Amino acid sequence: MHSWQLLALLVVLRIQENYCTDGLRVMKVDPDWTLQRISVTWRDDLDFTKNINGKLHYEIEVLHTETNHVQHHEAIEVRPDQVGRVHHWNWTSPIPLECTSHSVRVRSQHQGRSSPWTPLQTIPGKDISTHKDMQVFPKDRVITPGSSLMFCCILREGHELRTIDYDVGDKSIQLNATQISNRTYAVDTMKYNQEPSKSAGNDVVCSGTTSVKYEGATVFVGYPPDDQNLVCETDLVSVECQWNQGRPTYLQGERRTLYTLNGRTCKEAESGEPVRHCKWTMNGEPEEMTWTLTAKNPLGSVELTDTPHLMHRLHLQAPSEVATEVHARNATVKWKLNVTEYQKLPLVCQLQLNSSMEHYTGKGLSLVLLKDLLPDETYSLKVRCGSDQNFWKWSSWSSVHVFHTKEDCPNAPDVWIHMDSNHTGLIMWKRLSKSESHGRILGYEVTLRSSMKRETEKSTVACTVDCGPPDHCSAPFRLGDSGDRIVTVKALNSAGSSPPASITIPRLVSDDEVTVLLVSGSSGGFDLSWHPGASVTCGYIVEWYPTHIRRNCSINWMKVPTGNTSTRIQSGTFEPGERYSFSIYACTPGGPELLARMQGYAKELAPAEAVKNLMVEQHGSKVLLQWEGIPLEKQNGFIQGYFVYIKNGSHLISTENITEADAKSYTLRNLPYGVYDITVKAYTLGGEDKGATASIKFDPPTDWLILVSCTASAALTFILILIIVSCYWKRKWVNEKIYPEIPKPKLPDDFFKSQGLLGIRTLDVNPCPYSKVHVMEDPLDKLGDVILVEEGGDGHHPIDTDTSGPIVLKSYSQLGNDLQKPFNSSSDSSSSSYCSIRTDVTYTSLQSPTVYSSLSSPQGTLPSDVYKSQETVPCPRQPQGVPHVLHLHGDSGGYRPQSTQPPSSPETGGLDSSMSSPTSVSSFTLLLRNPALENASGRTPNLSPSPAWLQNLLPHKQ
C-alpha cells in the first residue's frame, strides 16, 4: 500500500517537473517605435492542464541588454482554463526603444515553484556597433503641456558627452543626463513642457566630442482639438457648416487639425487660417438631415453634429450687378438675384445710402425707388437681402455702387445791405452751400429798383471776395435822390435761377443817433437780447463786425425768426481782445429799422499799450498827475479804472485805485517830502497795461518853511512868558519851595551878662588868614598832595613868625596837629580873637554840596563818599577859658547860616575831623555830609544856599 502511494507521488512530481521545464516558449516580441511599445506573445504547450491545481503565474522581465539591468518586472495571473493557450502582453517604455537594446524573458510559477527563464528575446537599439553616427530620439514628438517625455542622446563610439540643451522659445536650458549604456544618455523634459510651443517647436540639442558636433530632435507642445457649436445653413445651392475653433491647438503643418464633414475632407483656407467652415454641394431640395464634423490632430479628436431643417437656415447669396437711373431729386436702383429660386421667395432687402439705412420688402425683390435726394450730389449705395419668412440672416453686401444726381434750381441767397454813407453802400449775400446751390453757380443777378420812379438797374455779377469771410459775396452800389431802393439778388446755375431775395436799403444811422450798450462775451460768443420792435413782420437781423477794422472786410449777419428777442452769436472768427459792434434791425415792410447798437469783447485782455504822456507836477503840498487815454483799438477790453503806484526808490509806498474809466488826472495828497517814481496803469477785466512812469522830487514850499519858523518862535516865546508870569504870580510859593525862611541866630539872654559879671574878657576877633586849597578826586589816595598855604591876616605875611625861611606848606594833617597844640601864654594878648580862616577853593570833579548838622566824623579818617571841599578851622591862638561851644542868640545882622554846630573839642579830634569838611565862603560853618539828615529815599534834603541871583530876586525877610 505504501509503495503504491510512493509511486503515485513520484509520478506527480515528475509531471510537475516536466511542466515547469518543458513547453514554455516565447513566440514573438514586436516593437512599436512610434508608441515606444513592446508586444510579447508566448505559449505553453503542456497537455497536463487537468492535473494543474490552483492559479498559474507568468513572470515577465524587460532588461537593458547591454547592462543586463532589469527595466521592468511584472507578474501575470492565468486561470487554469487558460493554461496552454497563447498569451499576449504589452509594455510601453519610458524612453524611446531606439535609445538602447531591450531584451525580454518569461517564466512560469506555480505553487511556489518557478520554471527557468525563457531565452532572451532582444530588440536591438540604435546604440549597437552597426550604427556609428550621433543620434537623438525621439524625433518630432507631439505632447500636451505637462506631459513626461524622455529623450536620449546616442554618441559615436569612443566619444564623450558634453551637454544636452533644451531650447524653449528664446532661452536654452541645460539638462541633467543619466547614462543608460556605453553610448546612450537619457534626459527628462517633463518640468520644462508646461507651456505650448511655437510653430517651430522646442529643440533638444546634444553635443559631444565628435566631428559632428551637434545633433538634435524637436518636440511640439500643443492641445487636442476643441472645436464647438457646429451650425449648418444653405443658400439653396450648397450646404455650408460653420463652427467655433475653441481653444487653439498651437499645432501646425503636419500636426495641424484635419476636418471631415460627413466623411468628406473639408477644404482648407488658402490663407493658412484655421478652418472654420466646410461646404457640401446640394443635390435636390433642401431637407432635414444630420451633419457630422470630425476634427482630429496627433493629440486627439472631437466630433460635432447638427440636424437642421435647411429651409429655416436660408443664407442667400449677395445681390449683384447693381444699377441706377438718376434724376435731380430721385433715382431708381436695380440689382440681380443670382439664384433663380430666389425670385419665388418673399425677400427683405436692406439698402445703405451713404450713411442712412432703408428697408424694402417684396417677392423676388430686385428694384426700389429712392426719393428726396439732393440735386448735384454724389451718393454711394450697397444692397443685401434675406428671407422674409423664417428669417435666418442677411446675405453678404453687394459691391458698392456710386451715382450722381442732376442739378436743380438754387435756393434764394441770404442778402444784406450795409451803408457806408447816405448814397453809397455794399450789397452782400452769403455764398450758397453745396446743398443750397443744387449745382455749380454760374453767377448772380443783382437788381436795384426804385420804389418811386420805377427805375431798374440789372446786372449779372460773379461772387467776388475782396476781403472778409470767404463765404460772403459783395457788390458796391451808389444811390441817387430817387427815394427808397429795393435790392434783389438771384443765384444762377445750369438748371435755372433761384427765387429772388429782396431787401429795402435801410437808412444810415450814425453812432451819435443811438445809445451804444456795452456787452460782455462768454465762452467765445455773445448773448444778445433786445426789446421787440413795434412793426416786425419777418423777424430780426443782427449785424456785427470788428469795431476798429475796415467794415467792408469783416461784416457778418444772421437772421432771427419772429417772436425771438434774444440770440447767441457764436463764431470762430471772434478774437480775444477785439472789440465788436452789433446792430439789431427789425425786419419791417418798409425795410430794416435799427433797434439797438452794442459793443463788447468776446474775451477781455490787458491793454496793449500804456497810458500816454504822463505828467507829474507839484502844486504846493499836492502832486497833480495828468495823462492821455489809450486808443480804443489798443484797449483790448473795457477800461475799469487806473492804478497809481508810488515808489520811493525800490520800496512801494502806496497804491491808489481810480475807479473812473474816463479819468485823465489825479491829485495825490498827504505825500511825505522826497523823491518818488509814480506809475499809472490802466486795467480791464483782462489785467493791467505795462504802465507809464514819471519821477518827481517833492519839496516843501518856501513860504511854508517861513511859516513853520515863525510859528515855532512864537510858541517858544509864549512858553517863556508863561513861565515867567507863573513864577512871578506864584513867587511866594516858589520862595517857600526854593528859598525857605531860615531862623536868625540868637544868643542866650544871659550870655553877655554872665560874661560881664564874671569879668571875662571879650573876644578879640581879628581877621583870619585864608588858605588856597586844591582838592583832588580821591582824598584818600592824594591826601599827602593836598597842601595848605597860610598867609597872614592881612593877606601878605605868613602866620609863622619865622620869616627867614621859605613859606611853609603844610598838609591837612600837619595843620590839624598844629591847631591841637596848646596856646602860649605869651601870645594870648596877640591872639585872643576867635576867627576862621578865609579860604579860596578849587574843586575837581564837583559834586553837589551837602550840609551836615554835625562836625563829628571818625577821627583820622576821610569817608570815601564825603565830598571834600574847603575847610574852616579856628585861629591857632585862642584865649584860654573860652568855651568850645559857642551859642549865639539874637540878631546876627543879616547872617543866615545853613546850620550851626559847636566845634568839637581837641580831645575828640573834632578839629582834625573838620579839616576835611567844606565850608561856605561867607560862613565858617562846616559843610558836611551827615547820613542822619538823609531822608528815606536816600536823598539828602536840599539845604544848600540859594544862588545869589535868586536871593536878589526874592524879597528879603526881616
Tab-separated table of N, CA and C in Angstrom, residues 46 167 172 240 245 312 316 477 527 573 586 646 666 707:
chain	number	residue	atom	x	y	z
A	46	LEU	N	2.015	22.452	-22.641
A	46	LEU	CA	1.747	21.344	-21.755
A	46	LEU	C	0.321	20.833	-21.945
A	167	ASP	N	16.047	73.929	-25.847
A	167	ASP	CA	15.758	75.295	-26.294
A	167	ASP	C	14.251	75.518	-26.270
A	172	SER	N	17.674	78.834	-23.410
A	172	SER	CA	18.222	77.482	-23.530
A	172	SER	C	18.494	76.949	-22.132
A	240	GLU	N	-23.410	74.819	-46.143
A	240	GLU	CA	-22.160	75.269	-45.517
A	240	GLU	C	-22.316	75.152	-44.004
A	245	GLN	N	-13.660	77.479	-33.301
A	245	GLN	CA	-12.446	76.683	-33.095
A	245	GLN	C	-12.240	76.324	-31.630
A	312	HIS	N	-35.196	76.591	-43.045
A	312	HIS	CA	-35.163	77.581	-41.956
A	312	HIS	C	-33.762	78.153	-41.757
A	316	LEU	N	-28.913	83.666	-48.170
A	316	LEU	CA	-28.882	83.941	-49.595
A	316	LEU	C	-27.540	84.485	-50.031
A	477	PHE	N	-22.692	149.639	-54.532
A	477	PHE	CA	-23.742	150.363	-55.262
A	477	PHE	C	-23.706	151.830	-54.834
A	527	ASP	N	-24.158	136.728	-25.871
A	527	ASP	CA	-25.583	136.536	-25.649
A	527	ASP	C	-26.242	137.906	-25.719
A	573	THR	N	-14.643	133.257	-35.620
A	573	THR	CA	-13.820	134.407	-36.011
A	573	THR	C	-13.638	135.408	-34.880
A	586	ALA	N	-34.916	145.478	-37.060
A	586	ALA	CA	-36.233	144.832	-37.170
A	586	ALA	C	-36.615	144.772	-38.641
A	646	ILE	N	3.075	154.298	-6.211
A	646	ILE	CA	4.007	155.311	-5.713
A	646	ILE	C	5.172	154.573	-5.061
A	666	TYR	N	-5.290	163.040	-11.656
A	666	TYR	CA	-5.486	162.613	-10.280
A	666	TYR	C	-4.549	163.415	-9.393
A	707	LEU	N	6.655	180.108	7.555
A	707	LEU	CA	5.525	179.988	8.461
A	707	LEU	C	5.845	179.057	9.622
